[in-house]
Coordinates of C-alpha atoms in Angstrom, one line a residue:
X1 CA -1.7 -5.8 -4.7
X2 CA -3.4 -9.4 -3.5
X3 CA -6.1 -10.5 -5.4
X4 CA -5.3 -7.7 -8.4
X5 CA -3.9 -9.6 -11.7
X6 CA -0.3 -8.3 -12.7
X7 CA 2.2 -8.9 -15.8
X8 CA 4.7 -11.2 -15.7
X9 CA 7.0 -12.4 -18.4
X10 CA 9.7 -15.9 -18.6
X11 CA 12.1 -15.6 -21.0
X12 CA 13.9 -19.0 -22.3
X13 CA 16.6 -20.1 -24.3
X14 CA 17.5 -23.2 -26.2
X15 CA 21.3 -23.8 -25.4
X16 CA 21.2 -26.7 -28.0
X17 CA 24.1 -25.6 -30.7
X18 CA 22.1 -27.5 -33.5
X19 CA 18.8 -28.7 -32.3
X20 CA 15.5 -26.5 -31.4
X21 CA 12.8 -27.6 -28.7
X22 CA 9.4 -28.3 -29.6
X23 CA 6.1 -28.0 -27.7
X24 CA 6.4 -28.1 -23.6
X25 CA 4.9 -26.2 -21.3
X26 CA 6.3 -24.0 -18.5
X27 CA 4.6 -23.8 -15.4
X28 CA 5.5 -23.2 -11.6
X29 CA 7.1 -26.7 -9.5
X30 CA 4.2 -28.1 -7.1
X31 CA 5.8 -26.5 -3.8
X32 CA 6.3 -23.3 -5.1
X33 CA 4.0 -20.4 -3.3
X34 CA 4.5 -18.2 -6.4
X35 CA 1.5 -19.7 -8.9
X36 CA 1.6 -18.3 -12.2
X37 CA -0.7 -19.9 -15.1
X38 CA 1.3 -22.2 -17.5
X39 CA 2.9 -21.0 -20.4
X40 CA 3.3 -23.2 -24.1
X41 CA 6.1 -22.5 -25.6
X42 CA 5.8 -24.4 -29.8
X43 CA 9.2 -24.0 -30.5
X44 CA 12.5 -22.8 -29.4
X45 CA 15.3 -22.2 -31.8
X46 CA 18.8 -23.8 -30.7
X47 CA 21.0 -20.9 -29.2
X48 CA 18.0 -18.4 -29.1
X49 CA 16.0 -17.1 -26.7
X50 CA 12.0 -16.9 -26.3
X51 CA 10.0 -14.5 -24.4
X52 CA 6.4 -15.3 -23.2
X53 CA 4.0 -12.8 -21.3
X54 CA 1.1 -13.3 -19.3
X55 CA -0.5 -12.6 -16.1
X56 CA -0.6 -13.9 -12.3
X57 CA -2.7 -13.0 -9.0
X58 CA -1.6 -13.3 -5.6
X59 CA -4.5 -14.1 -3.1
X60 CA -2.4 -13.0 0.1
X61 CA -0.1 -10.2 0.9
X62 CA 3.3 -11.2 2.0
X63 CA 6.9 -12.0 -0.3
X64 CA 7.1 -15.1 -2.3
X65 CA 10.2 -16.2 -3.7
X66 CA 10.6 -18.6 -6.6
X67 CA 13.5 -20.7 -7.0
X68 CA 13.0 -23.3 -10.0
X69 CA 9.8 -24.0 -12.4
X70 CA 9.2 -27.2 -14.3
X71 CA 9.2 -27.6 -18.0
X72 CA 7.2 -30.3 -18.9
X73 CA 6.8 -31.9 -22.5
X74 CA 5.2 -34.8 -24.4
X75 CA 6.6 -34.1 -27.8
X76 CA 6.7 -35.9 -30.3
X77 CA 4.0 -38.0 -30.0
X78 CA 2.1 -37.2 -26.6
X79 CA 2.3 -40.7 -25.2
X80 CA 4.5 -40.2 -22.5
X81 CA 5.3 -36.4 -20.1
X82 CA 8.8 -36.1 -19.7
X83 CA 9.9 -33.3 -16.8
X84 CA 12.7 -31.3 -15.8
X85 CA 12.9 -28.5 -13.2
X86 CA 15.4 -25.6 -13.9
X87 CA 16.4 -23.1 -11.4
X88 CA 15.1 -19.8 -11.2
X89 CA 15.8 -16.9 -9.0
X90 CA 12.3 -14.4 -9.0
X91 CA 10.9 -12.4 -5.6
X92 CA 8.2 -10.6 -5.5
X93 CA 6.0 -8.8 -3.0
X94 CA 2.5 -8.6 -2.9
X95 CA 0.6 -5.7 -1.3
X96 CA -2.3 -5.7 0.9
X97 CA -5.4 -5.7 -0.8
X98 CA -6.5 -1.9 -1.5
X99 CA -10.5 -1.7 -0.7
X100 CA -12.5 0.8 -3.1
X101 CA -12.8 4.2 -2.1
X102 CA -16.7 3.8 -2.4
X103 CA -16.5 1.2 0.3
X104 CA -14.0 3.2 3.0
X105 CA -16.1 5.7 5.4
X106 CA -14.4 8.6 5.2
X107 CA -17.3 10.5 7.5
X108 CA -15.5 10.9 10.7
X109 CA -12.4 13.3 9.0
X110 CA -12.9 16.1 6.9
X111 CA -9.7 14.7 5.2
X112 CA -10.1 17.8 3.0
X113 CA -9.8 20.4 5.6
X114 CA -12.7 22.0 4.1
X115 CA -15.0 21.8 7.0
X116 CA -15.1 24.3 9.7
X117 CA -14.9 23.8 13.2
X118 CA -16.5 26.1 15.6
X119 CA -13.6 27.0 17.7
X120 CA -10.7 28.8 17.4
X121 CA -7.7 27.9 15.2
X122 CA -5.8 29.1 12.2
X123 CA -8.0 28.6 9.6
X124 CA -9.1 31.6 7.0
X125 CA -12.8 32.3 8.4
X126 CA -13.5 34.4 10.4
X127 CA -15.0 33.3 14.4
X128 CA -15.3 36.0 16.8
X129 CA -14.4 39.6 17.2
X130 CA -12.8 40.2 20.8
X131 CA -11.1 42.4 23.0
X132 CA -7.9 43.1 22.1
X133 CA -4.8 41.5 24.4
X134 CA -1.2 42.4 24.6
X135 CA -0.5 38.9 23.7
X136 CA -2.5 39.1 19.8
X137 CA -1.1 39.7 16.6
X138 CA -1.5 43.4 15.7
X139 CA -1.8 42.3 12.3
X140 CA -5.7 40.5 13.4
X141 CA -6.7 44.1 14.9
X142 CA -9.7 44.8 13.3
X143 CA -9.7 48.4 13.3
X144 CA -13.3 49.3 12.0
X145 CA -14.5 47.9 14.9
X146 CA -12.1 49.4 17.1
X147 CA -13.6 52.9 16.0
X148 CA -16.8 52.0 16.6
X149 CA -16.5 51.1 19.8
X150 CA -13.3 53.2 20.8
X151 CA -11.3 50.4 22.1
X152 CA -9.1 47.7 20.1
X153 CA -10.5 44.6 18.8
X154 CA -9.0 41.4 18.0
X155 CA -10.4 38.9 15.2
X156 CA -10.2 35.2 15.9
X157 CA -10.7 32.6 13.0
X158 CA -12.4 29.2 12.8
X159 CA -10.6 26.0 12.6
X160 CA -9.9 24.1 9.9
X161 CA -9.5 19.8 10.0
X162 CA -6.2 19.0 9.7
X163 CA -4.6 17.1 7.0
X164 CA -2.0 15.5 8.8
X165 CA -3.4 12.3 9.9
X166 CA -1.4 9.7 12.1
X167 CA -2.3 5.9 11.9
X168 CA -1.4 3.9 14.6
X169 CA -1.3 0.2 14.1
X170 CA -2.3 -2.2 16.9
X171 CA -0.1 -5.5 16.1
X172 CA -1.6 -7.5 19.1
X173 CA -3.9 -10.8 18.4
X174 CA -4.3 -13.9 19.1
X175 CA -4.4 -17.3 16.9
X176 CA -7.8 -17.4 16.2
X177 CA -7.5 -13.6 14.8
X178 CA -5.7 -14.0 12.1
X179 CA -8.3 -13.2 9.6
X180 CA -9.6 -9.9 11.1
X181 CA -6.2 -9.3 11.3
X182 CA -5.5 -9.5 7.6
X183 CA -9.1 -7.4 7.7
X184 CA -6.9 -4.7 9.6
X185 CA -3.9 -4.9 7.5
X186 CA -6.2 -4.1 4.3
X187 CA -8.0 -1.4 5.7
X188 CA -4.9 0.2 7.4
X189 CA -3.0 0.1 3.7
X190 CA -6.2 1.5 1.9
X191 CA -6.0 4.2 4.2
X192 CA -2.8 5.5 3.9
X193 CA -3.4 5.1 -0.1
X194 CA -6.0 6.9 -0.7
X195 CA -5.0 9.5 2.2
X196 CA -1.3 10.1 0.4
X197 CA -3.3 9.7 -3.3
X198 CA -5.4 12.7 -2.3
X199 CA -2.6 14.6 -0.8
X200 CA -2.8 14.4 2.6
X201 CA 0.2 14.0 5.0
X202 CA 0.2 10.4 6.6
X203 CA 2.3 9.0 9.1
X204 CA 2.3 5.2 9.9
X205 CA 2.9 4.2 13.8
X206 CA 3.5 0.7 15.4
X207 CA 4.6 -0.7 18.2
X208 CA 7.8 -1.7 15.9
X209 CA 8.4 0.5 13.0
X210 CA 7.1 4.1 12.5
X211 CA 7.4 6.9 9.3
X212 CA 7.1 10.8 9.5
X213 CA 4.4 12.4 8.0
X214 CA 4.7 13.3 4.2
X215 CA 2.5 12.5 1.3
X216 CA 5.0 11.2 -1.8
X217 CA 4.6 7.8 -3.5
X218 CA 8.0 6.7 -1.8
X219 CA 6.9 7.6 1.5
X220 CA 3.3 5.4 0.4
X221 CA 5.5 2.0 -0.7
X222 CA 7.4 2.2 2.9
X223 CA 4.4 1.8 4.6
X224 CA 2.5 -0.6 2.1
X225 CA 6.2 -3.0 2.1
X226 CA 5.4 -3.0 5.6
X227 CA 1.8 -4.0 6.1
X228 CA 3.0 -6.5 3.3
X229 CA 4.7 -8.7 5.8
X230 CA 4.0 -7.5 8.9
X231 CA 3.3 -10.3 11.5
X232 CA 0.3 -10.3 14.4
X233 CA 1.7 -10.9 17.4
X234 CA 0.7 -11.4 21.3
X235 CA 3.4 -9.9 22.4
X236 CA 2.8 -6.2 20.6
X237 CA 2.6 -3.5 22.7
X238 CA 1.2 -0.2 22.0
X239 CA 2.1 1.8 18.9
X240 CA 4.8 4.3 19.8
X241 CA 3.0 7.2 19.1
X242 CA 4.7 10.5 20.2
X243 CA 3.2 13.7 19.7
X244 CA 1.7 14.1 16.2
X245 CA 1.5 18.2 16.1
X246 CA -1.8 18.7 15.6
X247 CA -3.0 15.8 13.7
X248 CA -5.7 13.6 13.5
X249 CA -4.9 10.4 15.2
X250 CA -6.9 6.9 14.0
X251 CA -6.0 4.2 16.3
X252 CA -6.0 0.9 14.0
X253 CA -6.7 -2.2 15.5

């Protein structure tokens, strides 16, 4: 995730048959995207391999690739830097940043489906008791109150929140939005992880790429490779959002 430190290890090897390498430092060429704090390496023994761990941050989402990195040494008597860049094949793609839970408003959704709405639904609690129609259930008749009053009634339950929620991500900007846009991109991913982290069934919606709902850690990367590189555009139109059968829909943009 941008601007979250992650491991990262370079392994090297000395293919001198006789010889071993002394004291040089490893560290990303200057037109490489993919920065990465130097490593020194004191020795390397001819025909064996090193391995050197460490840690790197991305400050943007998006895929960097990493073709060579430099060695650079001043053995054996640090007067002059001698250089060489090696060719390297690495990728790697960086999430959006996740935003804290404490800092998302979650006050609009009962994303728990906890809360009651007063109308009817299918939730467990009970709303109303009714006259009974041909078209209900017998299994809602409530029949202590049909003896009392000597005619069938029905019971009808309160609505529950539903936890199927469907985001739908607005692509359209301009130029000069390209930082509320990344603004969008963060809050749309921290959605959809804490959402599918707390069970709930998410769907992601654009005008170009779309997901059914579910709530597993696979379905979760889809959407957050993604947001990872997904472009603004003027050109966007509206997310295709079909019908989302019965869910809550948050329009993102």
């Amino acid at each position: 995730f941008a601007g979250e430190p992650f491991p990262i290890s370079l392994q090297i090897r000395n293919e001198k048959r006789v010889f071993p390498s002394f004291s040089f430092n490893i560290e990303p060429s200057q037109d490489n995207p993919f920065r990465f704090p130097a490593f020194y390496v004191a020795v390397v023994r001819a025909q064996r391999p090193v391995v050197q761990s460490g840690q790197a941050m991305l400050a943007r989402r998006g895929r960097y690739f990493m073709k060579d990195t430099m060695a650079l040494s001043r053995y054996p008597f640090g007067f002059f830097a001698k250089q060489q860049n090696f060719p390297v094949d690495a990728e790697c793609t960086c999430f959006p940043e996740i935003i804290p839970l404490e800092r998302m408003n979650f006050s609009v959704l009962d994303i728990q489906g906890s809360t009651q709405r007063f109308e009817r639904g299918l939730g467990n609690d009970l709303y109303t008791i009714r006259d009974y129609m041909p078209s209900d259930s017998a299994r809602h008749v409530d029949w202590k109150a049909s003896a009392k009053t000597a005619a069938l009634k029905t019971r009808e339950y309160a609505a529950e929140e539903s936890r199927r929620i469907a985001l739908a991500f607005d692509r359209f900007g301009h130029p000069g939005d390209t930082e509320k846009f990344e603004q969008l991109v963060s809050y749309s991913a921290s959605l959809a992880y804490h959402l599918i982290n707390d069970d709930i069934e998410v769907s992601l919606v654009s005008d170009d790429w779309h997901t059914g709902f579910g709530s597993s850690q696979t379905l979760l990367e889809s959407i957050l490779k993604y947001l990872a590189v997904v472009n603004m555009t003027a050109a966007a139109g509206r997310p295709a959002l079909t019908a989302a059968d019965g869910a809550v829909v948050l329009s993102l943009r």
